[in-house]
PDB file of C-alpha atoms in Angstrom:
ATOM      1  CA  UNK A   1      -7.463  -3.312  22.976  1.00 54.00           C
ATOM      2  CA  UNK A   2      -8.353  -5.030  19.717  1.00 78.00           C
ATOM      3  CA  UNK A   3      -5.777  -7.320  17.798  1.00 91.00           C
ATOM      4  CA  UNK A   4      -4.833  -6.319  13.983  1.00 97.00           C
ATOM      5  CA  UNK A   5      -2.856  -7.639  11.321  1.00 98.00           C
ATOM      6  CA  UNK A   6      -0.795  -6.708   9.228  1.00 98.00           C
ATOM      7  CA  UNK A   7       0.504  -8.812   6.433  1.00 98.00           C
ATOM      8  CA  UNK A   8       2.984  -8.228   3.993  1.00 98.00           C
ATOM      9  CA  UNK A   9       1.598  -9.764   0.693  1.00 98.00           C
ATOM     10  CA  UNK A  10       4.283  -7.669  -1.980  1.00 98.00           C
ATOM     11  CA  UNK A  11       7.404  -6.131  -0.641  1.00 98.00           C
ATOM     12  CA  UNK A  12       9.182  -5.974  -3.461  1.00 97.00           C
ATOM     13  CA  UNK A  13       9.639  -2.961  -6.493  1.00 98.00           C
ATOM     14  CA  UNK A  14       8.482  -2.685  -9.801  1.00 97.00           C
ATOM     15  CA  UNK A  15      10.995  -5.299 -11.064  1.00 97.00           C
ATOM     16  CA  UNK A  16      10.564  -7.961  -9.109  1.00 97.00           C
ATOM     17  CA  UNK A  17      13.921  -7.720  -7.718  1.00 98.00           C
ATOM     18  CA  UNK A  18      14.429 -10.887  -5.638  1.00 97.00           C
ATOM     19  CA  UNK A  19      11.330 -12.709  -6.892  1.00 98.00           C
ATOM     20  CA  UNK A  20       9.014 -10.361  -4.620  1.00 98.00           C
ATOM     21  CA  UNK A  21       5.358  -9.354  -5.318  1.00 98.00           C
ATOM     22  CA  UNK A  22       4.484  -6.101  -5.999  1.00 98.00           C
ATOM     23  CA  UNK A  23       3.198  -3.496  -3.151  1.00 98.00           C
ATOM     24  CA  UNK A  24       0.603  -4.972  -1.051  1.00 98.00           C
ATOM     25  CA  UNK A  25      -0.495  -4.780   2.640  1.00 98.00           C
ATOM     26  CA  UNK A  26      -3.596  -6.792   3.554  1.00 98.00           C
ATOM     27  CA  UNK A  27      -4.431  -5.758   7.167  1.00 98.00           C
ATOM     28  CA  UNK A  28      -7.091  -7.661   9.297  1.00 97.00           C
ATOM     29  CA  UNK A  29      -8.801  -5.759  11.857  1.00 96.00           C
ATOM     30  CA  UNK A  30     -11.851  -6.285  14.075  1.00 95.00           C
ATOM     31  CA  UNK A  31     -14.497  -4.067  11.927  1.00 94.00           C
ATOM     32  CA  UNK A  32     -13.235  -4.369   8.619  1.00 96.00           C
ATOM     33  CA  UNK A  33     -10.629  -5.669   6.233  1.00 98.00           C
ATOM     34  CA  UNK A  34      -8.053  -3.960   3.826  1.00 98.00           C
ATOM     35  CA  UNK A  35      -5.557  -3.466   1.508  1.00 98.00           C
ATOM     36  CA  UNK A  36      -2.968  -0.719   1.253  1.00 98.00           C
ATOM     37  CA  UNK A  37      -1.754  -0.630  -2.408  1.00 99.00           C
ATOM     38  CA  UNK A  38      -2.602  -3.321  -5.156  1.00 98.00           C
ATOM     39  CA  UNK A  39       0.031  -3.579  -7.086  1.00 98.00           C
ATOM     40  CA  UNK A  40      -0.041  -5.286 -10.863  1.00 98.00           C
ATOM     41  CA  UNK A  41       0.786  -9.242  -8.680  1.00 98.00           C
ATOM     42  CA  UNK A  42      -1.300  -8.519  -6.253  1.00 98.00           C
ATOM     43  CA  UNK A  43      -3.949 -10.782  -6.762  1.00 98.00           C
ATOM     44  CA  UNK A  44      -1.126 -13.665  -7.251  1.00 98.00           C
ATOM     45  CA  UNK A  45       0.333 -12.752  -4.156  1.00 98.00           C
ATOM     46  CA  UNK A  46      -3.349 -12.948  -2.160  1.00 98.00           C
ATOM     47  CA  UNK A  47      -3.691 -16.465  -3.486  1.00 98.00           C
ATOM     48  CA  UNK A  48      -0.024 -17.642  -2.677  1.00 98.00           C
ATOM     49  CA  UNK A  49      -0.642 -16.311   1.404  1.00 98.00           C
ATOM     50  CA  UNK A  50      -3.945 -17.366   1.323  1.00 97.00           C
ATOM     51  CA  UNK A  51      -5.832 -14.024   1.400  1.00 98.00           C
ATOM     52  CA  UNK A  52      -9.715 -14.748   0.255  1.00 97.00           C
ATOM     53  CA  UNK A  53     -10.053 -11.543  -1.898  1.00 97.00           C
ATOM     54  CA  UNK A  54     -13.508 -11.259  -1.269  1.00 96.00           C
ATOM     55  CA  UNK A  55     -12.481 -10.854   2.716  1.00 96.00           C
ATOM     56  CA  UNK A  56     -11.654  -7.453   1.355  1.00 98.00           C
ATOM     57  CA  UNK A  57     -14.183  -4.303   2.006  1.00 97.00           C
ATOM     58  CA  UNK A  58     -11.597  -1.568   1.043  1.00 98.00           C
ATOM     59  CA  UNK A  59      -8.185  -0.700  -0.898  1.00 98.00           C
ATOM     60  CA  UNK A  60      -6.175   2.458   0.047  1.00 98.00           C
ATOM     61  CA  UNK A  61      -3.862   3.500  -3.090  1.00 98.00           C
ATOM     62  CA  UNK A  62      -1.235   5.236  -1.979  1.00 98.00           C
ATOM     63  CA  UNK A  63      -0.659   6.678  -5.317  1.00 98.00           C
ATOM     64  CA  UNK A  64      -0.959   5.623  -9.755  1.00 98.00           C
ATOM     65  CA  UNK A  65       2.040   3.509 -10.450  1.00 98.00           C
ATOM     66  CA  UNK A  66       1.201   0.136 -11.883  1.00 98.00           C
ATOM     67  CA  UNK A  67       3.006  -1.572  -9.247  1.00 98.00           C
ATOM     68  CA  UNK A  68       1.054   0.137  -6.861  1.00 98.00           C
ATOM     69  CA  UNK A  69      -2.427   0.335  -8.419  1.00 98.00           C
ATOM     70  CA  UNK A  70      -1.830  -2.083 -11.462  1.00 98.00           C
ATOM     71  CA  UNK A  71      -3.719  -5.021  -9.572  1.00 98.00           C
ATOM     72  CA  UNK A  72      -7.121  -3.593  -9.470  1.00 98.00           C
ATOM     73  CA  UNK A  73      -8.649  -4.444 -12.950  1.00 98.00           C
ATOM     74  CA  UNK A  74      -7.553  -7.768 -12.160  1.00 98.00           C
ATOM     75  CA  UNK A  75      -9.229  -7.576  -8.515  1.00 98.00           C
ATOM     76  CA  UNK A  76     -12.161  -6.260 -10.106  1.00 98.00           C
ATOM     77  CA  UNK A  77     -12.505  -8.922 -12.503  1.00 97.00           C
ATOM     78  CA  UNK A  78     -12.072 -11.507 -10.111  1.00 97.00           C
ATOM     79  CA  UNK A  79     -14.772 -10.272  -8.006  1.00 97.00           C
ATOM     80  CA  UNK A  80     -17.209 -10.548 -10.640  1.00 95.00           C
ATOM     81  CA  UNK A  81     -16.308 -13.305 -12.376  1.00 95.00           C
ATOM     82  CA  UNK A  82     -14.848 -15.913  -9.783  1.00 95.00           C
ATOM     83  CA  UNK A  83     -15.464 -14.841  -6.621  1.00 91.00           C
ATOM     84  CA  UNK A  84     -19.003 -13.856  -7.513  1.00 91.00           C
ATOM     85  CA  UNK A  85     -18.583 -10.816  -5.067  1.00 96.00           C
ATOM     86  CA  UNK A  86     -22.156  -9.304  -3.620  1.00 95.00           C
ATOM     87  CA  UNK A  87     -20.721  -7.216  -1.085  1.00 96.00           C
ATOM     88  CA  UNK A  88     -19.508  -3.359  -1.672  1.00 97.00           C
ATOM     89  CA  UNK A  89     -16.093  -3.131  -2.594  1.00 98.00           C
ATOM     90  CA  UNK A  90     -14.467   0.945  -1.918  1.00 98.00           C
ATOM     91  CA  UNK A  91     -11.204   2.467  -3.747  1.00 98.00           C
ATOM     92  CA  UNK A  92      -9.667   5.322  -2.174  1.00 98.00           C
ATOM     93  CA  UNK A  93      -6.755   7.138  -3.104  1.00 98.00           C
ATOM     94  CA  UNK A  94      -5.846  10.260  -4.835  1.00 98.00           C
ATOM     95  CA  UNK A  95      -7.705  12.603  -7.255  1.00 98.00           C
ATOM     96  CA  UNK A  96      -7.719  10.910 -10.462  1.00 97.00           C
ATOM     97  CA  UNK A  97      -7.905   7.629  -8.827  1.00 98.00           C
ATOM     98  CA  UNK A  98     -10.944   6.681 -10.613  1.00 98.00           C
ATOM     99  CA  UNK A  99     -10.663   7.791 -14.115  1.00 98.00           C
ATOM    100  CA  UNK A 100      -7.041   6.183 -14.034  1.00 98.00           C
ATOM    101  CA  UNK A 101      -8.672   2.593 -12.715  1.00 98.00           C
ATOM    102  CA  UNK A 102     -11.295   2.835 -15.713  1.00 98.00           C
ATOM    103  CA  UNK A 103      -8.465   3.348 -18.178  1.00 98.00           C
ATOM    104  CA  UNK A 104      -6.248   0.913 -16.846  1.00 98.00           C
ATOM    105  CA  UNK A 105      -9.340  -1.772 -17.343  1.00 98.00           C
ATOM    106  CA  UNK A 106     -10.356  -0.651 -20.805  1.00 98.00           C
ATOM    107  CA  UNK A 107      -6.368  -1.143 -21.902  1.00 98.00           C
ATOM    108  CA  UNK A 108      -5.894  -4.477 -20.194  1.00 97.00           C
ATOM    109  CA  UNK A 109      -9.799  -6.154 -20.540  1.00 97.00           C
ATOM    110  CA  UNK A 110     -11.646  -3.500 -23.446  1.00 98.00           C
ATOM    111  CA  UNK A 111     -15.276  -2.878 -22.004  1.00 97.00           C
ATOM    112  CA  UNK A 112     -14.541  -4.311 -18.684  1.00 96.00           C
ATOM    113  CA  UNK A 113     -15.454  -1.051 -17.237  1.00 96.00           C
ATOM    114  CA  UNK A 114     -18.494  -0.719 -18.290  1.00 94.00           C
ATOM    115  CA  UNK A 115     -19.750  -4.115 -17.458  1.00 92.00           C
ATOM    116  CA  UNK A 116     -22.886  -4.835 -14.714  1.00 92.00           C
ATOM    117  CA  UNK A 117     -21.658  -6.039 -11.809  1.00 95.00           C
ATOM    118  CA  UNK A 118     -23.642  -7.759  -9.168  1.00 94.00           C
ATOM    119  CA  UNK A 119     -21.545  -5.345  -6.139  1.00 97.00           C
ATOM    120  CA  UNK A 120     -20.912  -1.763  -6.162  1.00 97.00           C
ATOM    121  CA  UNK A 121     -17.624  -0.319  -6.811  1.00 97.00           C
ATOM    122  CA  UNK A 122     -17.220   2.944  -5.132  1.00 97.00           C
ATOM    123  CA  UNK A 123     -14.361   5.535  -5.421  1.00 98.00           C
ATOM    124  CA  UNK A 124     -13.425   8.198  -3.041  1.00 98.00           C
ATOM    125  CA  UNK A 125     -10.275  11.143  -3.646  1.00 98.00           C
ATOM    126  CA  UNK A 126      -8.606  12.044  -0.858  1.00 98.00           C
ATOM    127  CA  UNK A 127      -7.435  15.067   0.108  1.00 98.00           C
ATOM    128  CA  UNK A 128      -3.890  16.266   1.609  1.00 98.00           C
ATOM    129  CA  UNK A 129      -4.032  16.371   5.028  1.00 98.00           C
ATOM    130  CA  UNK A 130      -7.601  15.585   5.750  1.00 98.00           C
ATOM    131  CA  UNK A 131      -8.864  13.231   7.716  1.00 98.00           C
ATOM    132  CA  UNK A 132     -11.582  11.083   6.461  1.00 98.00           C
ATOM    133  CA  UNK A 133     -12.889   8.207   7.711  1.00 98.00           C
ATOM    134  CA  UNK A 134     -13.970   5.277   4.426  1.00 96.00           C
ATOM    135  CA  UNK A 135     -15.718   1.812   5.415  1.00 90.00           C
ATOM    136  CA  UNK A 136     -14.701   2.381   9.338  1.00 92.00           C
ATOM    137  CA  UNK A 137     -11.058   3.412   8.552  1.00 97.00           C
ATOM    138  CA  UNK A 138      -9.541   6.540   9.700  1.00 98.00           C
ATOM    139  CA  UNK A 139      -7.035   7.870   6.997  1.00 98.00           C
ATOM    140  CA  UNK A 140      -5.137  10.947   6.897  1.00 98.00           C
ATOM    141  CA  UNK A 141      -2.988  11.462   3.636  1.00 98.00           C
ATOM    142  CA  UNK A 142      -0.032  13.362   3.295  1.00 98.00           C
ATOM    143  CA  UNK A 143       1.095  14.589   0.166  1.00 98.00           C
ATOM    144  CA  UNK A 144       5.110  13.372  -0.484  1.00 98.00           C
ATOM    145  CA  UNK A 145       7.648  13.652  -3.580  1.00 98.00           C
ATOM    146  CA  UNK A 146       6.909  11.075  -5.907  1.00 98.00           C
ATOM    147  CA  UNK A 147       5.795  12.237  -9.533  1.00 97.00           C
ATOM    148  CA  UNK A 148       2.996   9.607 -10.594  1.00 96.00           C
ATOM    149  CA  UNK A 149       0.899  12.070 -12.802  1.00 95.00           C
ATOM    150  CA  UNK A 150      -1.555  12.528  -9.884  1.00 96.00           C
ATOM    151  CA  UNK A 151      -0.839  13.461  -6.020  1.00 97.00           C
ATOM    152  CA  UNK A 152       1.039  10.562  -4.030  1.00 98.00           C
ATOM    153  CA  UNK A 153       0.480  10.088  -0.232  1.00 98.00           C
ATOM    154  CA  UNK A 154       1.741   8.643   2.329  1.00 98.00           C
ATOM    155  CA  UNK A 155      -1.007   7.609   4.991  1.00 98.00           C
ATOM    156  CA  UNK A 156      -1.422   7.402   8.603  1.00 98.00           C
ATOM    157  CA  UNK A 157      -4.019   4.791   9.222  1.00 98.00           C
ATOM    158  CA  UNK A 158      -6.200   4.613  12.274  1.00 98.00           C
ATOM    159  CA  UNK A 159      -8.363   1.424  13.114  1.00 96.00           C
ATOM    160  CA  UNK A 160      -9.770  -0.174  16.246  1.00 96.00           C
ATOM    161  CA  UNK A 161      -7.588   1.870  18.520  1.00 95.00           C
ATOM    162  CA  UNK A 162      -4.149   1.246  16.116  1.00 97.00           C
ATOM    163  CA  UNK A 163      -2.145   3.412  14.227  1.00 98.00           C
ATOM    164  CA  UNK A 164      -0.607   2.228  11.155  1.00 98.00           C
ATOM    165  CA  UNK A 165       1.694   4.359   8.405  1.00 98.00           C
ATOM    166  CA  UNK A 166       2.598   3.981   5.066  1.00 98.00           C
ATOM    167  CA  UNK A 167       5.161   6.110   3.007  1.00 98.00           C
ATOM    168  CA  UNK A 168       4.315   4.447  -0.290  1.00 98.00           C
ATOM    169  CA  UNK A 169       6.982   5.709  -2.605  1.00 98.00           C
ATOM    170  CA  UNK A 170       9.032   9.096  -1.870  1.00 98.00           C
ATOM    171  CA  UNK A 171      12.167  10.610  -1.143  1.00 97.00           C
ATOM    172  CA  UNK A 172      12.964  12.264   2.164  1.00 98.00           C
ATOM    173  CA  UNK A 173       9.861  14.789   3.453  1.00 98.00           C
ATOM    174  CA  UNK A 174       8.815  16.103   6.698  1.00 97.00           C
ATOM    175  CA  UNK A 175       5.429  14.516   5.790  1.00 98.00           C
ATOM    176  CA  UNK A 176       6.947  11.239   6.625  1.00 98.00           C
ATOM    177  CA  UNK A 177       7.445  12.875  10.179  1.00 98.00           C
ATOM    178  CA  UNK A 178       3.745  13.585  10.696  1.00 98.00           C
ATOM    179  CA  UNK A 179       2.375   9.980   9.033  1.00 98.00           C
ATOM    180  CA  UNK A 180       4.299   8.089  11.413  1.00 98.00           C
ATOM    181  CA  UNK A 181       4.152  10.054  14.675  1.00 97.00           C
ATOM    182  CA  UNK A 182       2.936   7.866  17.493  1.00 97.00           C
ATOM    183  CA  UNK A 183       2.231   4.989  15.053  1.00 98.00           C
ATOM    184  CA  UNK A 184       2.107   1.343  16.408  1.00 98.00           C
ATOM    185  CA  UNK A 185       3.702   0.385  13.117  1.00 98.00           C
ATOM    186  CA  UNK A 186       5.504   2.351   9.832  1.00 98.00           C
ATOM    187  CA  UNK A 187       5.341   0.627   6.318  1.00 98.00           C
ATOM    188  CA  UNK A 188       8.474   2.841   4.726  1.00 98.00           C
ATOM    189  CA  UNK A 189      10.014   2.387   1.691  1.00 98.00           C
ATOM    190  CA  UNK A 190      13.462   1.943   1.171  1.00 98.00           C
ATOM    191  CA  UNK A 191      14.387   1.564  -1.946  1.00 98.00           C
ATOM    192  CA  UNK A 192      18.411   1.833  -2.163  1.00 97.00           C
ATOM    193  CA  UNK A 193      20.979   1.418   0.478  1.00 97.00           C
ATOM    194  CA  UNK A 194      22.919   4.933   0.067  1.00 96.00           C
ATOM    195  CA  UNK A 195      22.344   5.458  -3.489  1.00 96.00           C
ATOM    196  CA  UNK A 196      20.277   9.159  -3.715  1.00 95.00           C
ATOM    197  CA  UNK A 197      17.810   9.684  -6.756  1.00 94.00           C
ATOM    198  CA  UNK A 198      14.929  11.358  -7.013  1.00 95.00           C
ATOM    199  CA  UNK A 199      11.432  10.333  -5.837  1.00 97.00           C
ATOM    200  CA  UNK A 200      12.498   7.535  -3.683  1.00 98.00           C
ATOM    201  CA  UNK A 201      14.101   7.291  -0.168  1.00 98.00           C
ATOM    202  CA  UNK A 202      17.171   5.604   0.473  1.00 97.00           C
ATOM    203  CA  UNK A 203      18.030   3.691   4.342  1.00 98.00           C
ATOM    204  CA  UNK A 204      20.904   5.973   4.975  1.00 97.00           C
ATOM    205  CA  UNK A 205      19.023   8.675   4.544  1.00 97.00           C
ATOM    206  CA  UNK A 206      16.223   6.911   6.759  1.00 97.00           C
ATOM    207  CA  UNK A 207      18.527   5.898   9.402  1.00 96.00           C
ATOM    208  CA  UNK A 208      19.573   9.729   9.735  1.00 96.00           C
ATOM    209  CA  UNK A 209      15.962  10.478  10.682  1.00 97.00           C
ATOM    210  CA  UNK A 210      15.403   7.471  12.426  1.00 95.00           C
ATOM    211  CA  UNK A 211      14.842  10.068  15.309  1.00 95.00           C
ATOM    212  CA  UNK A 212      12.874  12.413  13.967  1.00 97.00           C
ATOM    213  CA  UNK A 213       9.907   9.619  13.449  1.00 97.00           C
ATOM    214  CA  UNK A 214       8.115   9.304  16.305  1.00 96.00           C
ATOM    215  CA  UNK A 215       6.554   5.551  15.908  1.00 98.00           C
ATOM    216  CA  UNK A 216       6.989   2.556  18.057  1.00 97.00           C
ATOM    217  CA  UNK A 217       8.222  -0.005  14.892  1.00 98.00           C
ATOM    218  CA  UNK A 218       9.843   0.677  11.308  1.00 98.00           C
ATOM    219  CA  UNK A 219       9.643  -2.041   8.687  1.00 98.00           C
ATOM    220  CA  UNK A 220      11.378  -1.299   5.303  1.00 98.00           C
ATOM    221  CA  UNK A 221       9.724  -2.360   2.785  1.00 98.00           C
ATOM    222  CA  UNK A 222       9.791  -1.635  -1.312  1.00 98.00           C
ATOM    223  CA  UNK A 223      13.318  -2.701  -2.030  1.00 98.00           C
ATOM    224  CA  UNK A 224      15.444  -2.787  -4.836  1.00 97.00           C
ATOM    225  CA  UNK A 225      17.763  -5.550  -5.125  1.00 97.00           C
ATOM    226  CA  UNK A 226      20.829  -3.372  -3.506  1.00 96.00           C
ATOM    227  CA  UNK A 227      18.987  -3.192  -0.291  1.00 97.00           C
ATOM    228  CA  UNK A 228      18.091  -6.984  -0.699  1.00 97.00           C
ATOM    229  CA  UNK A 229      22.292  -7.971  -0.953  1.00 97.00           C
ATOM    230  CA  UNK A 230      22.674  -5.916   2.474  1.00 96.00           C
ATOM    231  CA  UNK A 231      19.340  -7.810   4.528  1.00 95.00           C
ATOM    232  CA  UNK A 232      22.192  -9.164   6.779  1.00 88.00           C
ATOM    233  CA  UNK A 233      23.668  -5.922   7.868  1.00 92.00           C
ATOM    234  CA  UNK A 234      20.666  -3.386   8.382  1.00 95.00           C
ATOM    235  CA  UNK A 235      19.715  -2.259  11.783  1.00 94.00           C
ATOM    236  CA  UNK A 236      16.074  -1.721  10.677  1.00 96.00           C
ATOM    237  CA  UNK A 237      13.254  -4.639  10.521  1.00 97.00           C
ATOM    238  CA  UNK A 238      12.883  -5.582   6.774  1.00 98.00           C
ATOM    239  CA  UNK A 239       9.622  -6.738   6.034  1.00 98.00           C
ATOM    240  CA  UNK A 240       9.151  -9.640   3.097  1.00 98.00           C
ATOM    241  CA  UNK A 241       6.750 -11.560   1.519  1.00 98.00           C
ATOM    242  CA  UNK A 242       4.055 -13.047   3.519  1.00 98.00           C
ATOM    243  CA  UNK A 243       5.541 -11.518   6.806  1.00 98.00           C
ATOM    244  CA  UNK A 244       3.154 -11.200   9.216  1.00 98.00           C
ATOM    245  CA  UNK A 245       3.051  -8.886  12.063  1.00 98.00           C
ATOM    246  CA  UNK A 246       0.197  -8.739  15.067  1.00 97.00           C
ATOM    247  CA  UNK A 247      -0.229  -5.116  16.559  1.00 94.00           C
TER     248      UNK A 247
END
């Protein structure tokens, strides 16, 4: 069966607790290339781990928080400007995903959305719980509990034979359950140790339906900078910042 990557380019939160990047998966398959979630350091983090961006034929968005989906005016840019991109480039995500991209450019680079660009930028919404297949990529989102002014996902991601998941940002669901059953490999945020508020998912509360998820690896990812003063004591794989894993 085929090889794929999976590196962790941002595993940190919003803040930058612990000096981390922003969300950001880059996988490397056979057929295609990817990213799940591009958040606002993205781009920084791609050139620190040596990630060509122009390697890249599709970003998943798991849902609109800048540190999730802030990167992509500056991925955008890059790709016309100094990679000199010729090659498609697709956005999937949520409904809304790409009216909230256009904004997001005309706030940070006015008229950048509206520019010529020598490669096509194509947007597809996903739906809850259907399974469409974008650039070769099987994805099945999942609606979770995470309020972002749009529908946020979690995904289960199927590519040359592998099965990847992805909570992006929530707090407990049974959707969790059904992203990550039989997966090779869950990306699952963790954002406190024990500490419970609402919208994200804490690793006691993970560890209590450690179970319940049916996949073959859990790394923890999104952390705060409690989880980051306990890396010594978990009993769950923590992923960080240019970790790379082979699946």
């Amino acid at each position: 069966m085929n090889q794929v990557s999976v590196r962790f380019l941002g595993s940190g939160d919003a803040f930058g607790s612990g000096g981390r990047f922003q969300a950001c998966i880059f996988v490397r398959a056979p057929s295609t290339r990817f990213l799940i979630d591009c958040g606002a350091s993205s781009l920084i983090a791609m050139r620190r781990f040596n990630v060509d961006p122009s390697d890249v034929d599709l970003i998943l968005v798991s849902h609109l928080h800048g540190d999730h989906f802030g990167g992509l005016p500056f991925f955008v840019l890059d790709a016309q400007l100094v990679s000199r991109r010729a090659k498609p480039l697709t956005v999937a995500g949520p409904p809304g995903i790409a009216d909230r991209v256009r904004q997001a450019m005309e706030v940070l680079f006015p008229g950048s959305s509206q520019v010529e660009r020598r490669f096509s930028l194509n947007f597809v919404e996903l739906e809850d719980g259907v399974e469409t297949t974008v650039d070769s990529v099987s994805v099945t989102p999942q609606a979770v509990v995470h309020a972002s002014g749009a529908p946020a996902y979690a995904y289960r991601v199927v590519c040359d034979g592998k099965v990847l998941a992805y909570s992006g940002d929530t707090e407990w669901t049974d959707a969790l359950v059904r992203v990550a059953d039989g997966a090779d490999m869950f990306a699952c945020e963790a954002y406190f140790f024990d500490k419970k508020v609402k919208f994200h998912l804490d690793y006691e509360t993970l560890a209590q339906h450690r179970e319940d998820l049916g996949c073959r690896r859990i790394v923890l990812t999104h952390m705060s900078a409690d989880m980051l003063s306990r890396l010594g004591s978990l009993d769950l794989e923590t992923a960080e910042d240019g970790m790379l894993i082979e699946i």
